[in-house]
mmCIF file of C-alpha atoms in Angstrom:
data_model
loop_
_atom_site.group_PDB
_atom_site.id
_atom_site.type_symbol
_atom_site.label_atom_id
_atom_site.label_comp_id
_atom_site.label_asym_id
_atom_site.label_seq_id
_atom_site.Cartn_x
_atom_site.Cartn_y
_atom_site.Cartn_z
ATOM 1 C CA GLY A 545 77.233 -178.322 103.692
ATOM 2 C CA GLU A 546 77.076 -174.606 102.985
ATOM 3 C CA CYS A 547 76.761 -174.153 106.723
ATOM 4 C CA GLU A 548 80.414 -174.273 107.632
ATOM 5 C CA SER A 549 80.911 -170.657 108.577
ATOM 6 C CA SER A 550 81.325 -168.738 111.779
ATOM 7 C CA THR A 551 81.366 -165.093 112.693
ATOM 8 C CA GLU A 552 84.396 -164.946 114.919
ATOM 9 C CA GLY A 553 85.992 -161.527 114.889
ATOM 10 C CA ASP A 554 89.299 -162.684 116.354
ATOM 11 C CA GLY A 555 91.057 -163.491 113.129
ATOM 12 C CA GLY A 556 89.922 -167.069 113.601
ATOM 13 C CA MET A 557 89.507 -169.268 110.600
ATOM 14 C CA THR A 558 86.087 -170.669 109.783
ATOM 15 C CA ALA A 559 85.432 -174.378 109.495
ATOM 16 C CA LYS A 560 85.062 -173.924 105.742
ATOM 17 C CA GLU A 561 88.447 -172.203 105.463
ATOM 18 C CA TYR A 562 90.018 -174.883 107.630
ATOM 19 C CA MET A 563 88.679 -177.623 105.353
ATOM 20 C CA LYS A 564 89.919 -175.774 102.282
ATOM 21 C CA GLN A 565 93.432 -175.378 103.721
ATOM 22 C CA ALA A 566 93.530 -178.974 104.916
ATOM 23 C CA LYS A 567 92.419 -180.332 101.537
ATOM 24 C CA ILE A 568 95.062 -178.278 99.719
ATOM 25 C CA LEU A 569 97.713 -179.657 102.083
ATOM 26 C CA LEU A 570 96.452 -183.242 101.740
ATOM 27 C CA ARG A 571 96.496 -182.952 97.936
ATOM 28 C CA ARG A 572 99.996 -181.489 97.970
ATOM 29 C CA ILE A 573 101.352 -184.155 100.283
ATOM 30 C CA ASP A 574 99.806 -186.810 98.058
ATOM 31 C CA ARG A 575 101.218 -185.298 94.865
ATOM 32 C CA LYS A 576 104.745 -184.900 96.252
ATOM 33 C CA GLN A 577 104.643 -188.414 97.701
ATOM 34 C CA LYS A 578 103.672 -189.884 94.329
ATOM 35 C CA GLU A 579 106.442 -187.914 92.646
ATOM 36 C CA ALA A 580 109.027 -189.133 95.162
ATOM 37 C CA ASP A 581 107.835 -192.743 94.872
ATOM 38 C CA ALA A 582 108.015 -192.633 91.076
ATOM 39 C CA LEU A 583 111.549 -191.261 91.228
ATOM 40 C CA ARG A 584 112.586 -193.865 93.755
ATOM 41 C CA GLN A 585 111.302 -196.617 91.532
ATOM 42 C CA LYS A 586 113.004 -195.183 88.490
ATOM 43 C CA LEU A 587 116.338 -195.091 90.326
ATOM 44 C CA SER A 588 116.139 -198.536 91.873
ATOM 45 C CA VAL A 589 114.778 -200.584 88.977
ATOM 46 C CA PRO A 590 116.958 -200.908 85.901
ATOM 47 C CA GLN A 591 115.026 -200.002 82.762
ATOM 48 C CA SER A 592 114.209 -203.101 80.775
ATOM 49 C CA PRO A 593 116.921 -203.618 78.192
ATOM 50 C CA ASP A 594 115.889 -203.113 74.604
ATOM 51 C CA PHE A 595 116.917 -206.131 72.568
ATOM 52 C CA SER A 596 118.262 -204.271 69.592
ATOM 53 C CA ASP A 597 121.838 -204.184 68.327
ATOM 54 C CA MET A 598 122.384 -200.813 69.928
ATOM 55 C CA PRO A 599 123.994 -201.001 73.356
ATOM 56 C CA LYS A 600 121.536 -199.676 75.915
ATOM 57 C CA ALA A 601 122.226 -198.082 79.259
ATOM 58 C CA VAL A 602 120.328 -200.466 81.492
ATOM 59 C CA SER A 603 120.818 -198.616 84.772
ATOM 60 C CA PRO A 604 120.508 -194.931 85.474
ATOM 61 C CA THR A 605 123.847 -193.127 85.189
ATOM 62 C CA PRO A 606 125.592 -191.971 88.385
ATOM 63 C CA ASN A 607 124.660 -188.426 87.409
ATOM 64 C CA GLU A 608 120.967 -189.334 87.026
ATOM 65 C CA ILE A 609 121.084 -191.086 90.363
ATOM 66 C CA GLU A 610 122.655 -188.089 92.071
ATOM 67 C CA THR A 611 120.110 -185.682 90.595
ATOM 68 C CA GLY A 612 117.259 -188.058 91.403
ATOM 69 C CA VAL A 613 118.342 -188.553 95.000
ATOM 70 C CA ALA A 614 118.673 -184.794 95.516
ATOM 71 C CA LYS A 615 115.171 -184.307 94.084
ATOM 72 C CA ILE A 616 113.752 -187.032 96.360
ATOM 73 C CA ILE A 617 115.355 -185.410 99.398
ATOM 74 C CA SER A 618 113.895 -182.015 98.519
ATOM 75 C CA LEU A 619 110.447 -183.561 97.924
ATOM 76 C CA GLU A 620 110.616 -185.302 101.300
ATOM 77 C CA GLU A 621 111.521 -182.016 102.974
ATOM 78 C CA GLU A 622 108.490 -180.345 101.378
ATOM 79 C CA ILE A 623 106.252 -183.251 102.403
ATOM 80 C CA PHE A 624 107.556 -182.906 105.952
ATOM 81 C CA VAL A 625 106.780 -179.174 106.020
ATOM 82 C CA PHE A 626 103.238 -179.671 104.678
ATOM 83 C CA ARG A 627 102.595 -182.605 106.993
ATOM 84 C CA THR A 628 103.840 -180.668 110.018
ATOM 85 C CA LYS A 629 101.553 -177.773 109.151
ATOM 86 C CA LEU A 630 98.581 -180.074 108.641
ATOM 87 C CA ASP A 631 99.290 -181.954 111.872
ATOM 88 C CA SER A 632 99.425 -178.748 113.876
ATOM 89 C CA MET A 633 96.146 -177.532 112.353
ATOM 90 C CA ILE A 634 94.485 -180.848 113.170
ATOM 91 C CA ALA A 635 95.955 -180.923 116.678
ATOM 92 C CA GLU A 636 94.572 -177.494 117.454
ATOM 93 C CA VAL A 637 91.095 -178.342 116.173
ATOM 94 C CA ASN A 638 91.199 -181.702 117.935
ATOM 95 C CA ASN A 639 92.067 -179.984 121.177
ATOM 96 C CA ASN A 640 89.112 -177.610 120.801
ATOM 97 C CA ILE A 641 86.783 -180.473 119.901
ATOM 98 C CA SER A 642 87.810 -182.395 123.011
ATOM 99 C CA LYS A 643 86.538 -179.520 125.169
ATOM 100 C CA LEU A 644 82.946 -179.995 123.965
ATOM 101 C CA ASP A 645 80.680 -181.571 126.575
ATOM 102 C CA ASN A 646 78.386 -183.195 124.063
ATOM 103 C CA SER A 647 79.863 -186.502 122.902
ATOM 104 C CA ASP A 648 77.778 -186.579 119.703
ATOM 105 C CA MET A 649 79.187 -183.194 118.761
ATOM 106 C CA ARG A 650 82.688 -184.426 119.516
ATOM 107 C CA ASP A 651 82.129 -187.508 117.347
ATOM 108 C CA LEU A 652 80.683 -185.553 114.476
ATOM 109 C CA LEU A 653 83.378 -182.875 114.444
ATOM 110 C CA THR A 654 86.144 -185.452 114.821
ATOM 111 C CA LYS A 655 84.880 -187.447 111.851
ATOM 112 C CA ARG A 656 84.567 -184.308 109.755
ATOM 113 C CA TYR A 657 87.578 -182.198 110.708
ATOM 114 C CA VAL A 658 90.139 -184.668 112.005
ATOM 115 C CA GLU A 659 89.401 -187.755 109.905
ATOM 116 C CA PHE A 660 88.110 -185.704 106.937
ATOM 117 C CA LYS A 661 85.211 -188.061 106.286
ATOM 118 C CA ALA A 662 82.540 -187.236 103.725
ATOM 119 C CA TRP A 663 79.123 -186.210 105.065
ATOM 120 C CA LYS A 664 77.507 -189.354 103.613
ATOM 121 C CA VAL A 665 79.915 -191.510 105.592
ATOM 122 C CA ILE A 666 79.261 -189.523 108.753
ATOM 123 C CA PHE A 667 75.471 -189.851 108.399
ATOM 124 C CA SER A 668 75.703 -193.596 108.050
ATOM 125 C CA GLU A 669 78.315 -194.119 110.778
ATOM 126 C CA MET A 670 76.336 -192.039 113.257
ATOM 127 C CA GLY A 671 72.915 -193.166 112.101
ATOM 128 C CA TYR A 672 71.834 -189.570 111.572
ATOM 129 C CA SER A 673 69.590 -188.030 108.965
ATOM 130 C CA LYS A 674 71.160 -185.274 106.931
ATOM 131 C CA SER A 675 69.107 -182.607 108.683
ATOM 132 C CA SER A 676 69.871 -183.734 112.218
ATOM 133 C CA ALA A 677 73.570 -184.086 111.444
ATOM 134 C CA TYR A 678 73.657 -180.572 109.958
ATOM 135 C CA ARG A 679 71.744 -179.196 112.929
ATOM 136 C CA LEU A 680 74.166 -180.779 115.387
ATOM 137 C CA HIS A 681 77.055 -179.519 113.253
ATOM 138 C CA GLN A 682 75.693 -175.961 113.349
ATOM 139 C CA GLU A 683 75.261 -176.086 117.110
ATOM 140 C CA ALA A 684 78.760 -177.440 117.585
ATOM 141 C CA LEU A 685 80.287 -174.786 115.341
ATOM 142 C CA SER A 686 78.593 -172.046 117.313
ATOM 143 C CA ILE A 687 80.415 -173.281 120.419
ATOM 144 C CA ILE A 688 83.782 -174.404 119.133
ATOM 145 C CA LYS A 689 86.631 -172.206 117.985
ATOM 146 C CA PHE A 690 88.557 -173.142 114.923
ATOM 147 C CA GLY A 691 92.180 -172.186 114.471
ATOM 148 C CA THR A 692 93.207 -168.994 116.132
ATOM 149 C CA SER A 693 95.893 -167.634 113.862
ATOM 150 C CA TRP A 694 96.982 -170.036 111.161
ATOM 151 C CA ASP A 695 99.140 -168.305 108.677
ATOM 152 C CA TYR A 696 98.295 -168.769 105.053
ATOM 153 C CA VAL A 697 101.877 -168.831 103.800
ATOM 154 C CA GLY A 698 101.988 -170.314 100.340
ATOM 155 C CA LEU A 699 98.614 -171.924 100.759
ATOM 156 C CA ASP A 700 96.818 -170.443 97.821
ATOM 157 C CA GLU A 701 95.649 -172.949 95.209
ATOM 158 C CA SER A 702 97.606 -171.316 92.428
ATOM 159 C CA SER A 703 101.054 -171.665 93.954
ATOM 160 C CA ASN A 704 102.811 -174.609 92.461
ATOM 161 C CA MET A 705 104.504 -175.806 95.638
#
């Protein structure tokens, strides 16, 4: 929906900006997790021996293990930082959503901004047409405040964190 904007003049972040930040964080967490898992597997499973006459190093060398473990630890620290940031963003939005009187609005915003569900999924789960869901969404966004002052540290797409 192109309708995820608000005109708050308090340095608040719009719903659209929130979704963009959250998606960047989710992608980063996923990428780092995959990297850490791949490393873990590489370190724990001996490479299959090659049945040639040449002697093969079947297991990673102590040095490879040390480097790998250090890399895993640093990846996990980064994952933790991103996850903590994401969790605090979600918690703040969730808290604001819970203050809405209208339970349909609460449901809709929770599915969209806490569970990050696609609009199609939301329409079908709530039994709404596209237009009524968007209308409800607009109404809800005119009431609710998104994040007050999330910092954007290192959250631009281009940074390779």
